[in-house]
Coordinates of C-alpha atoms and ligand atoms in Angstrom, one line a residue:
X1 CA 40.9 10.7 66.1
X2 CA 44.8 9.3 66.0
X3 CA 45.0 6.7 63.5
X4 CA 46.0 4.0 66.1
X5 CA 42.1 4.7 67.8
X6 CA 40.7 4.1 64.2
X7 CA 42.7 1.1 63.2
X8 CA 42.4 -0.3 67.0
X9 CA 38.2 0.5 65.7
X10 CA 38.8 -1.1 63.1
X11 CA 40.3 -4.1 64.3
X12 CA 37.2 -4.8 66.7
X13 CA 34.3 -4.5 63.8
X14 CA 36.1 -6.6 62.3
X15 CA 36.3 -3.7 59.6
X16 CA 38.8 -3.7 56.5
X17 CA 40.8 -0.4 56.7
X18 CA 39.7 0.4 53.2
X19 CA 36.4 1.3 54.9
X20 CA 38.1 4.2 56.4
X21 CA 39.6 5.4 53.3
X22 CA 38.6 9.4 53.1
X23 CA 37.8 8.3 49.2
X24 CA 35.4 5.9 49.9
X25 CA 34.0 7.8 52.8
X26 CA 33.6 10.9 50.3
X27 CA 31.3 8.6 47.9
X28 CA 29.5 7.1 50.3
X29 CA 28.4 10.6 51.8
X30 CA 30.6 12.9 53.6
X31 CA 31.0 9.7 56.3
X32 CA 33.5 7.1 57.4
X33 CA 30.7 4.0 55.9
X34 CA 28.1 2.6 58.4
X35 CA 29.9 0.2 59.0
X36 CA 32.5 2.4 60.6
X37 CA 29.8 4.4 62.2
X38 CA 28.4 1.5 63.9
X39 CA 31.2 0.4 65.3
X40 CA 31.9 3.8 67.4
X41 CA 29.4 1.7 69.6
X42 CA 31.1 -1.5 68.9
X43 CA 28.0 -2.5 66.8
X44 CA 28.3 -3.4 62.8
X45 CA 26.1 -2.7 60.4
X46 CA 25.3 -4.7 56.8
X47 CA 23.4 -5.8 54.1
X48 CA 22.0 -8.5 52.8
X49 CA 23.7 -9.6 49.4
X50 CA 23.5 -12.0 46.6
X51 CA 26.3 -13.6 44.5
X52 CA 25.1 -11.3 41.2
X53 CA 26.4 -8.5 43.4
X54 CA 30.3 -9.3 43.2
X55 CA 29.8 -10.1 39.0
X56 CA 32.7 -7.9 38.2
X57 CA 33.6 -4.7 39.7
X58 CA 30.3 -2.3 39.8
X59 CA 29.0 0.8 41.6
X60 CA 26.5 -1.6 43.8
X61 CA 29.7 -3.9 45.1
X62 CA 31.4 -0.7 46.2
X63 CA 29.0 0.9 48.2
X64 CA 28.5 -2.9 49.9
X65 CA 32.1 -2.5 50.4
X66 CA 31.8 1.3 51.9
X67 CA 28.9 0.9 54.1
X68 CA 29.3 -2.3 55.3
X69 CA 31.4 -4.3 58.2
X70 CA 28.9 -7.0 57.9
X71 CA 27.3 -9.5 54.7
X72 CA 24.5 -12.1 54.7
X73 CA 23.3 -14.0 51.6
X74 CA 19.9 -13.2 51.0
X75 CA 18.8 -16.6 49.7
X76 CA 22.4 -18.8 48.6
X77 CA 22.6 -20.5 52.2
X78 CA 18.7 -21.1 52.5
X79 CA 18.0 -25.3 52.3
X80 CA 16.2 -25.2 49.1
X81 CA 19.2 -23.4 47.6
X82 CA 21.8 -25.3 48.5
X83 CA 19.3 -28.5 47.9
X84 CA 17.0 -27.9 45.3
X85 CA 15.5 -31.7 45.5
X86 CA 15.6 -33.1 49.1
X87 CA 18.2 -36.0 49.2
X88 CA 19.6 -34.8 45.8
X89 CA 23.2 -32.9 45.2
X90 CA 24.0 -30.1 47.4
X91 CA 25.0 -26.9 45.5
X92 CA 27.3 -24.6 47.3
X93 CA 28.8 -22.6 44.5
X94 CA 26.8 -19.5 45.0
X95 CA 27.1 -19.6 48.7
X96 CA 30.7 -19.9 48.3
X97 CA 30.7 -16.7 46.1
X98 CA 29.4 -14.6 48.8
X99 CA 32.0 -16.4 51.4
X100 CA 35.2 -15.6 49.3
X101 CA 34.0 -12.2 48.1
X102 CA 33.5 -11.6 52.0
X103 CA 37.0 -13.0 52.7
X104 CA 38.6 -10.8 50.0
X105 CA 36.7 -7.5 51.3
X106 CA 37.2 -8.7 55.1
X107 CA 33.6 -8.1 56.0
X108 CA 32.3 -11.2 58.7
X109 CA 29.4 -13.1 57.3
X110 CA 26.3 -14.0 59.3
X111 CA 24.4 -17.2 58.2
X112 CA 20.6 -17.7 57.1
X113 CA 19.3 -19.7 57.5
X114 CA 19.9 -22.9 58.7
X115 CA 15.8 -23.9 59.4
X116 CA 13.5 -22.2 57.5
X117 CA 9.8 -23.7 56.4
X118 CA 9.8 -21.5 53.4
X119 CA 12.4 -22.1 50.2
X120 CA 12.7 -25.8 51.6
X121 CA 14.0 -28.6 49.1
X122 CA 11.1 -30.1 46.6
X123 CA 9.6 -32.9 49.1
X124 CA 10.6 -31.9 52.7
X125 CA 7.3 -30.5 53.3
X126 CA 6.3 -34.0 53.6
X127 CA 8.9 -34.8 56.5
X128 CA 6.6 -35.8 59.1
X129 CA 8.5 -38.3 61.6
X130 CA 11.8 -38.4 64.1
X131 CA 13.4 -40.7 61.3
X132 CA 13.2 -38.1 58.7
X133 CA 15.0 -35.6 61.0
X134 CA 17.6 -38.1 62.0
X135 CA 18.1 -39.1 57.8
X136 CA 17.1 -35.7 56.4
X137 CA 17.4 -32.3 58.8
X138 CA 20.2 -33.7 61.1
X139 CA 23.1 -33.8 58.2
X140 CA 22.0 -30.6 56.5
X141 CA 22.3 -28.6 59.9
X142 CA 26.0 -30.2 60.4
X143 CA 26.7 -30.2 56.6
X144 CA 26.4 -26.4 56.5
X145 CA 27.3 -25.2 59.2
X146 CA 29.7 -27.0 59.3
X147 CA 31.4 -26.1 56.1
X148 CA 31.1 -22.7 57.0
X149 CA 32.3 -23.0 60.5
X150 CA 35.2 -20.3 60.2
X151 CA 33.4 -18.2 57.7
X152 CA 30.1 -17.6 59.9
X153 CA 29.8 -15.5 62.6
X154 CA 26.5 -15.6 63.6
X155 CA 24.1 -18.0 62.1
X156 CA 20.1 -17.4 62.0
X157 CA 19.6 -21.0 63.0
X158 CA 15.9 -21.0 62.8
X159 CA 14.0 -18.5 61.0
X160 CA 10.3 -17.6 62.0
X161 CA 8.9 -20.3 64.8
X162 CA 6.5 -18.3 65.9
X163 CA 3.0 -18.1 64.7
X164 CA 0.3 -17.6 66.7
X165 CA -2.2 -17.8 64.0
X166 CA -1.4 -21.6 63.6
X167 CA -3.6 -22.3 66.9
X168 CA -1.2 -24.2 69.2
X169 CA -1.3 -23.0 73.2
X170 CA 2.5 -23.0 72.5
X171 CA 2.1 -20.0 70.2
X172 CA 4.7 -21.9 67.7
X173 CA 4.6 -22.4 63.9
X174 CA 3.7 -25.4 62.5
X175 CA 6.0 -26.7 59.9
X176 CA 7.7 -30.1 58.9
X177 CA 10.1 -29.3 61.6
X178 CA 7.4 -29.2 64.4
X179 CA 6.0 -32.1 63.1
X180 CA 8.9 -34.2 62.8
X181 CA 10.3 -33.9 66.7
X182 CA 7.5 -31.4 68.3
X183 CA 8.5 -28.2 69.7
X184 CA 11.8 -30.0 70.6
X185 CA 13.0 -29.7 67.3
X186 CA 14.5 -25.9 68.0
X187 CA 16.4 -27.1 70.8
X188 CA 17.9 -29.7 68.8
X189 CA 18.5 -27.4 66.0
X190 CA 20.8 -25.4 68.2
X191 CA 22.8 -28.1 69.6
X192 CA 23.5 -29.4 66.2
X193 CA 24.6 -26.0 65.0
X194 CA 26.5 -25.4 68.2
X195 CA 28.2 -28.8 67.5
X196 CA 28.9 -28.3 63.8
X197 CA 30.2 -24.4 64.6
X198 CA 31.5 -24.3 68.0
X199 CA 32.2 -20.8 67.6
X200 CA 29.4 -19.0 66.0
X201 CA 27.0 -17.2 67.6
X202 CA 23.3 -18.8 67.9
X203 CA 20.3 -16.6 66.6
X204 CA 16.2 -17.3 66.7
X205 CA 15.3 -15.3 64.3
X206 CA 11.4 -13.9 64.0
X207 CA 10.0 -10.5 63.1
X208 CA 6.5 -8.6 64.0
X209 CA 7.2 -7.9 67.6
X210 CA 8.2 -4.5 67.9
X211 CA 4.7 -2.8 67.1
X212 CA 2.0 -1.9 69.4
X213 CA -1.0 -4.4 68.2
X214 CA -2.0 -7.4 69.6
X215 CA -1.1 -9.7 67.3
X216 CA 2.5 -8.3 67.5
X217 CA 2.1 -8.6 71.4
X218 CA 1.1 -12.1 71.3
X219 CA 4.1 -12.5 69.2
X220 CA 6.4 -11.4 71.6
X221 CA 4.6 -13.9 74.2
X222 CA 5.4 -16.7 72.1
X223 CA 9.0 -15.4 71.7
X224 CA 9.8 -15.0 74.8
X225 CA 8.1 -18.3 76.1
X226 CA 10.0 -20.2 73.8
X227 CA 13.5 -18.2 74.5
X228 CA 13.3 -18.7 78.1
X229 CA 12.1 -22.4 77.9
X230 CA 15.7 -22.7 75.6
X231 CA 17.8 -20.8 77.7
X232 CA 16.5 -22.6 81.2
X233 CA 17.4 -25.6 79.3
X234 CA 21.1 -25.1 79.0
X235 CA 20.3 -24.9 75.1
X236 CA 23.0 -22.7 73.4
X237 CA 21.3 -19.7 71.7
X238 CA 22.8 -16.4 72.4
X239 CA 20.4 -14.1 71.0
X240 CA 17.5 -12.9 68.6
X241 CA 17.1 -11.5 65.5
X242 CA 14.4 -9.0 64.9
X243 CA 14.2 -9.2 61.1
X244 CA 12.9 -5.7 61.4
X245 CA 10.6 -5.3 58.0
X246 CA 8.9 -1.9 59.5
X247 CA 5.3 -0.4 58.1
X248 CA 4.2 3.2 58.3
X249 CA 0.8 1.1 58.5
X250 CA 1.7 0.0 62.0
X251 CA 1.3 1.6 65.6
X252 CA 4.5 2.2 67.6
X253 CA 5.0 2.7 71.3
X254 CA 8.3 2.8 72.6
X255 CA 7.5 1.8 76.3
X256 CA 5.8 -1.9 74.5
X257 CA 8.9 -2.2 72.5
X258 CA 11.5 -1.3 75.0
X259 CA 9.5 -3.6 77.6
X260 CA 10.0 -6.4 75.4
X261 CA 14.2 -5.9 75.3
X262 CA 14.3 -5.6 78.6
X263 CA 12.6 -8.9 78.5
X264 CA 15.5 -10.3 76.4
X265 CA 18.5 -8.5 78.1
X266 CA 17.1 -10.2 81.4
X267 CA 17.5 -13.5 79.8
X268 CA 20.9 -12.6 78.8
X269 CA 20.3 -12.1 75.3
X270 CA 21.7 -10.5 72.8
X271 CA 19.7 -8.8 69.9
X272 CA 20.1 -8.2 65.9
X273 CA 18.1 -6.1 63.9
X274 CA 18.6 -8.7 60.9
X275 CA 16.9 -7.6 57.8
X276 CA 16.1 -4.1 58.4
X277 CA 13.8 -2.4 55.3
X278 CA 10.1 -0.2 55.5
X279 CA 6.8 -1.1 53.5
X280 CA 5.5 2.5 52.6
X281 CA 4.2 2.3 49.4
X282 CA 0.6 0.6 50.4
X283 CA -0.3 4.2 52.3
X284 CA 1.9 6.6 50.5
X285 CA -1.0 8.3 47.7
X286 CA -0.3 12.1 47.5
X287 CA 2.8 12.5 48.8
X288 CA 5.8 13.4 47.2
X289 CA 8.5 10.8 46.2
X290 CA 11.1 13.2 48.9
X291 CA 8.5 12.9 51.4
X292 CA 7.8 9.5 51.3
X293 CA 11.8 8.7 51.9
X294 CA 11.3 10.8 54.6
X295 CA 8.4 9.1 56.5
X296 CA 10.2 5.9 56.1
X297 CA 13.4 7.1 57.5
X298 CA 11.0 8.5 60.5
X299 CA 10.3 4.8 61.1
X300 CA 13.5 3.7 61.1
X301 CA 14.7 6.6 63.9
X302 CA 11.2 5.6 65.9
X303 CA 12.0 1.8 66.0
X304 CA 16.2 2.1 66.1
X305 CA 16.7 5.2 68.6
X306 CA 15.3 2.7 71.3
X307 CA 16.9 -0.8 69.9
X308 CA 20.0 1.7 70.0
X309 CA 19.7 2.5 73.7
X310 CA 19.6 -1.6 74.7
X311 CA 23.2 -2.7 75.4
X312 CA 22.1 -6.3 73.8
X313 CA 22.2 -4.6 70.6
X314 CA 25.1 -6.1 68.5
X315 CA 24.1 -5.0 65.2
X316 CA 22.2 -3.6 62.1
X317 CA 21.9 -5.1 58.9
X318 CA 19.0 -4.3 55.8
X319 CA 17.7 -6.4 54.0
X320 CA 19.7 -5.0 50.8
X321 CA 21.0 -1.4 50.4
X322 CA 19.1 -0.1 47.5
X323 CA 15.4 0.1 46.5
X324 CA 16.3 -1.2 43.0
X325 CA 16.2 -4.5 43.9
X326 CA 14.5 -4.8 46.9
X327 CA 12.6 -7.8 47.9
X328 CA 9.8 -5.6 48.8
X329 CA 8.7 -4.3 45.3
X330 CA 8.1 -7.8 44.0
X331 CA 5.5 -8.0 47.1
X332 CA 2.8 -6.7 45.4
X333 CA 1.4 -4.7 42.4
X334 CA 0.8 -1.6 45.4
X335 CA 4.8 -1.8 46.1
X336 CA 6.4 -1.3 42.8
X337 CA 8.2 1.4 44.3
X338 CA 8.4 1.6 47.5
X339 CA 11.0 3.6 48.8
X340 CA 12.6 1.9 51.8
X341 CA 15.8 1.4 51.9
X342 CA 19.4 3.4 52.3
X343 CA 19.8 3.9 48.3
X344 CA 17.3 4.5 46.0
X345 CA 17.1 3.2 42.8
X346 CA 20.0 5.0 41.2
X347 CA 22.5 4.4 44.0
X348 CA 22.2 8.0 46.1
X349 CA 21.9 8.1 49.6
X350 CA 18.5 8.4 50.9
X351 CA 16.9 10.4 54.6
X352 CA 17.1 6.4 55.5
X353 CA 20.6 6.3 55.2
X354 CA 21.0 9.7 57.0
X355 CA 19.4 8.6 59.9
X356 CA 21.3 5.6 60.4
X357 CA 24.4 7.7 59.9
X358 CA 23.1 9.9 62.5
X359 CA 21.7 7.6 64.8
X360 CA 25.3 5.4 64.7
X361 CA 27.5 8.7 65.3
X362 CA 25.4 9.9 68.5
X363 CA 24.7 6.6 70.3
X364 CA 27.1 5.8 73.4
X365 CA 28.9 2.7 73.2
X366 CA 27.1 -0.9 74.0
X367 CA 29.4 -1.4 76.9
X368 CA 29.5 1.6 79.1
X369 CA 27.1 1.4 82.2
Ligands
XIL1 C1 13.7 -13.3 50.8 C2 14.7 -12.9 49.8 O1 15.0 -11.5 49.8 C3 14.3 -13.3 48.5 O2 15.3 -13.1 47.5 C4 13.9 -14.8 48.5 O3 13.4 -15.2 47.3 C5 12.9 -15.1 49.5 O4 13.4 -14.7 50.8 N1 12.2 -13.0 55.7 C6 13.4 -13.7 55.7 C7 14.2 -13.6 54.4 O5 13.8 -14.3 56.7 O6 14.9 -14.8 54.2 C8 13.3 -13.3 53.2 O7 14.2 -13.1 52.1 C9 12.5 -12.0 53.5 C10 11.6 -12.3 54.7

């Protein structure tokens, strides 16, 4: 490839050129990063980080900074981060880590979350009426995105609406949100973010509907219901993010999943795979540690290969790179060490990174027909 084709590459992922430095490429394993990877489709790929990641110079930064076109904060931009005490002093120092470090490495940021019913401040479970939203949820969706509206790419501007289990006919969650306006308040949400970051790009983000079970298909139901009741509505979402925590546990079928992004490139759509990582250890007893990274690496080809072949695919990012610190372990005394991630604990490259490398380098671009 002549260097004007990778810089021009480059240039479009949004990609600092010290990703393609051979160096770098050599320690990340024999490739150009996966962030350079992706982007041979015009896709990125990332990670999820935190601001303890950037604490001086370390092994763990660099491989951020090799693999990755894209960063997300795992928890600094949540509400209850920012806003430990609802109505008390917002706290954006640790946010504002992850945005510089992101501006000195040139990796674009996405946002999560704007609206989330988990990690909320101390009392805004109790929000209950329109007032609240208008003196409460109203400001905190233009405060921050605002603030970050040239550092933010794509914001997850609410996270996890769906819940079937929660017993309304319209499939949604119920939280403080959906009592305060009804299941108006995502509609709202969006105009407020689209107001506060004209140029971002507008994600609904929800997990557990790319398996084969029912409760994932009712999922998807719910999803889509809500997506097209948005986009009929003029409201401005541009896509969804499939948080994309796999399980060996679970049935795949490609023809359910691929029906289902069909569904979403007919709405015009697009998709992100947003916090990409496998559960494995709850069904992993007598296998080998080697074979274990191998099964989960099987579920990340299954799932991928065909999110991969849908043109509203703009993206790929897990939910951190290595298994040392990955949310998943503190899930349960069965996941201590559950191997599902691109790095294991000690910072080598595991099958999962392999077959994102793989998958990456062989897929045709996004674009062509
Ligand atoms: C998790 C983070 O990894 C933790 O550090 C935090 O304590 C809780 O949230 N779905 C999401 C993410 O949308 O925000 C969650 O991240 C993982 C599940």
């Amino acid at each position: 490839m002549s260097l004007s084709r990778r810089t021009l590459l480059a240039a479009c992922a949004g990609l600092p050129f010290a990703t393609l430095d051979p160096a770098s490429a050599r320690s990340a394993g024999q490739d150009a990063g996966l962030g350079a990877l992706a982007a041979r489709s015009g896709r990125y790929f990332g990670a999820a980080v935190s601001s303890i990641d950037f604490a001086g110079d370390n092994a763990y930064a660099r491989l951020l900074d090799t693999d990755c076109s894209v960063w997300v904060a795992s928890w600094e931009m949540k509400w209850g981060a920012l806003m430990p005490t609802l109505g008390g002093a917002i706290d954006f120092r640790a946010a504002d880590v992850i945005v510089a470090a992101a501006a000195r490495h040139g990796k674009r940021l996405r946002g999560h979350t704007l609206l989330w019913h988990e990690h909320l401040p101390a009392g805004a479970e109790r929000l209950s009426t329109p007032a609240d939203w208008q003196r409460f949820v109203a400001p905190h969706i233009a405060t921050v995105a605002g603030r970050y509206r040239d550092a933010v790419f794509e914001w997850d501007v609410v996270n996890e609406a769906i819940e079937p289990y929660d017993g309304g006919a319209d499939l949604m969650r119920r939280t403080p949100f959906y009592a305060m306006l009804g299941p108006d308040y995502v509609a709202e949400a969006f105009r407020l973010a689209a107001e506060a970051a004209p140029s971002a790009r507008l994600y609904l983000n929800d997990d557990h509907v790319y398996y084969a079970e029912d409760w994932q298909e009712q999922r998807r139901t719910g999803l889509l219901r809500l997506l097209e009741r948005l986009v009929k509505a003029g409201v401005p979402v541009h896509g969804l993010g499939m948080q994309g925590h796999l399980d060996t546990r679970r049935r795949f079928d490609e023809q359910v999943f691929r029906r289902f992004l069909q569904s979403l490139e007919d709405l015009g759509l697009t998709l992100a795979v947003t916090e990409l990582d496998v559960t494995e250890a709850p069904d992993a007893s007598g296998r080998s540690l080697d074979a274990r990274r191998r099964r989960a690496a099987e579920e990340v080809r299954k799932v991928l290969a065909v999110a991969l072949d849908s043109p509203a695919l703009v993206g790929v990012v897990t939910w951190g790179l290595s298994d040392a610190d990955s949310w998943l372990r503190k899930r349960g005394p069965d996941m201590f060490d559950n191997q599902g991630l691109p790095y294991d604990d000690a910072l080598q490259p595991t099958p999962f990174r392999e077959t994102l490398a793989s998958l990456f380098a062989s897929t045709r671009s996004r674009h062509a027909s």
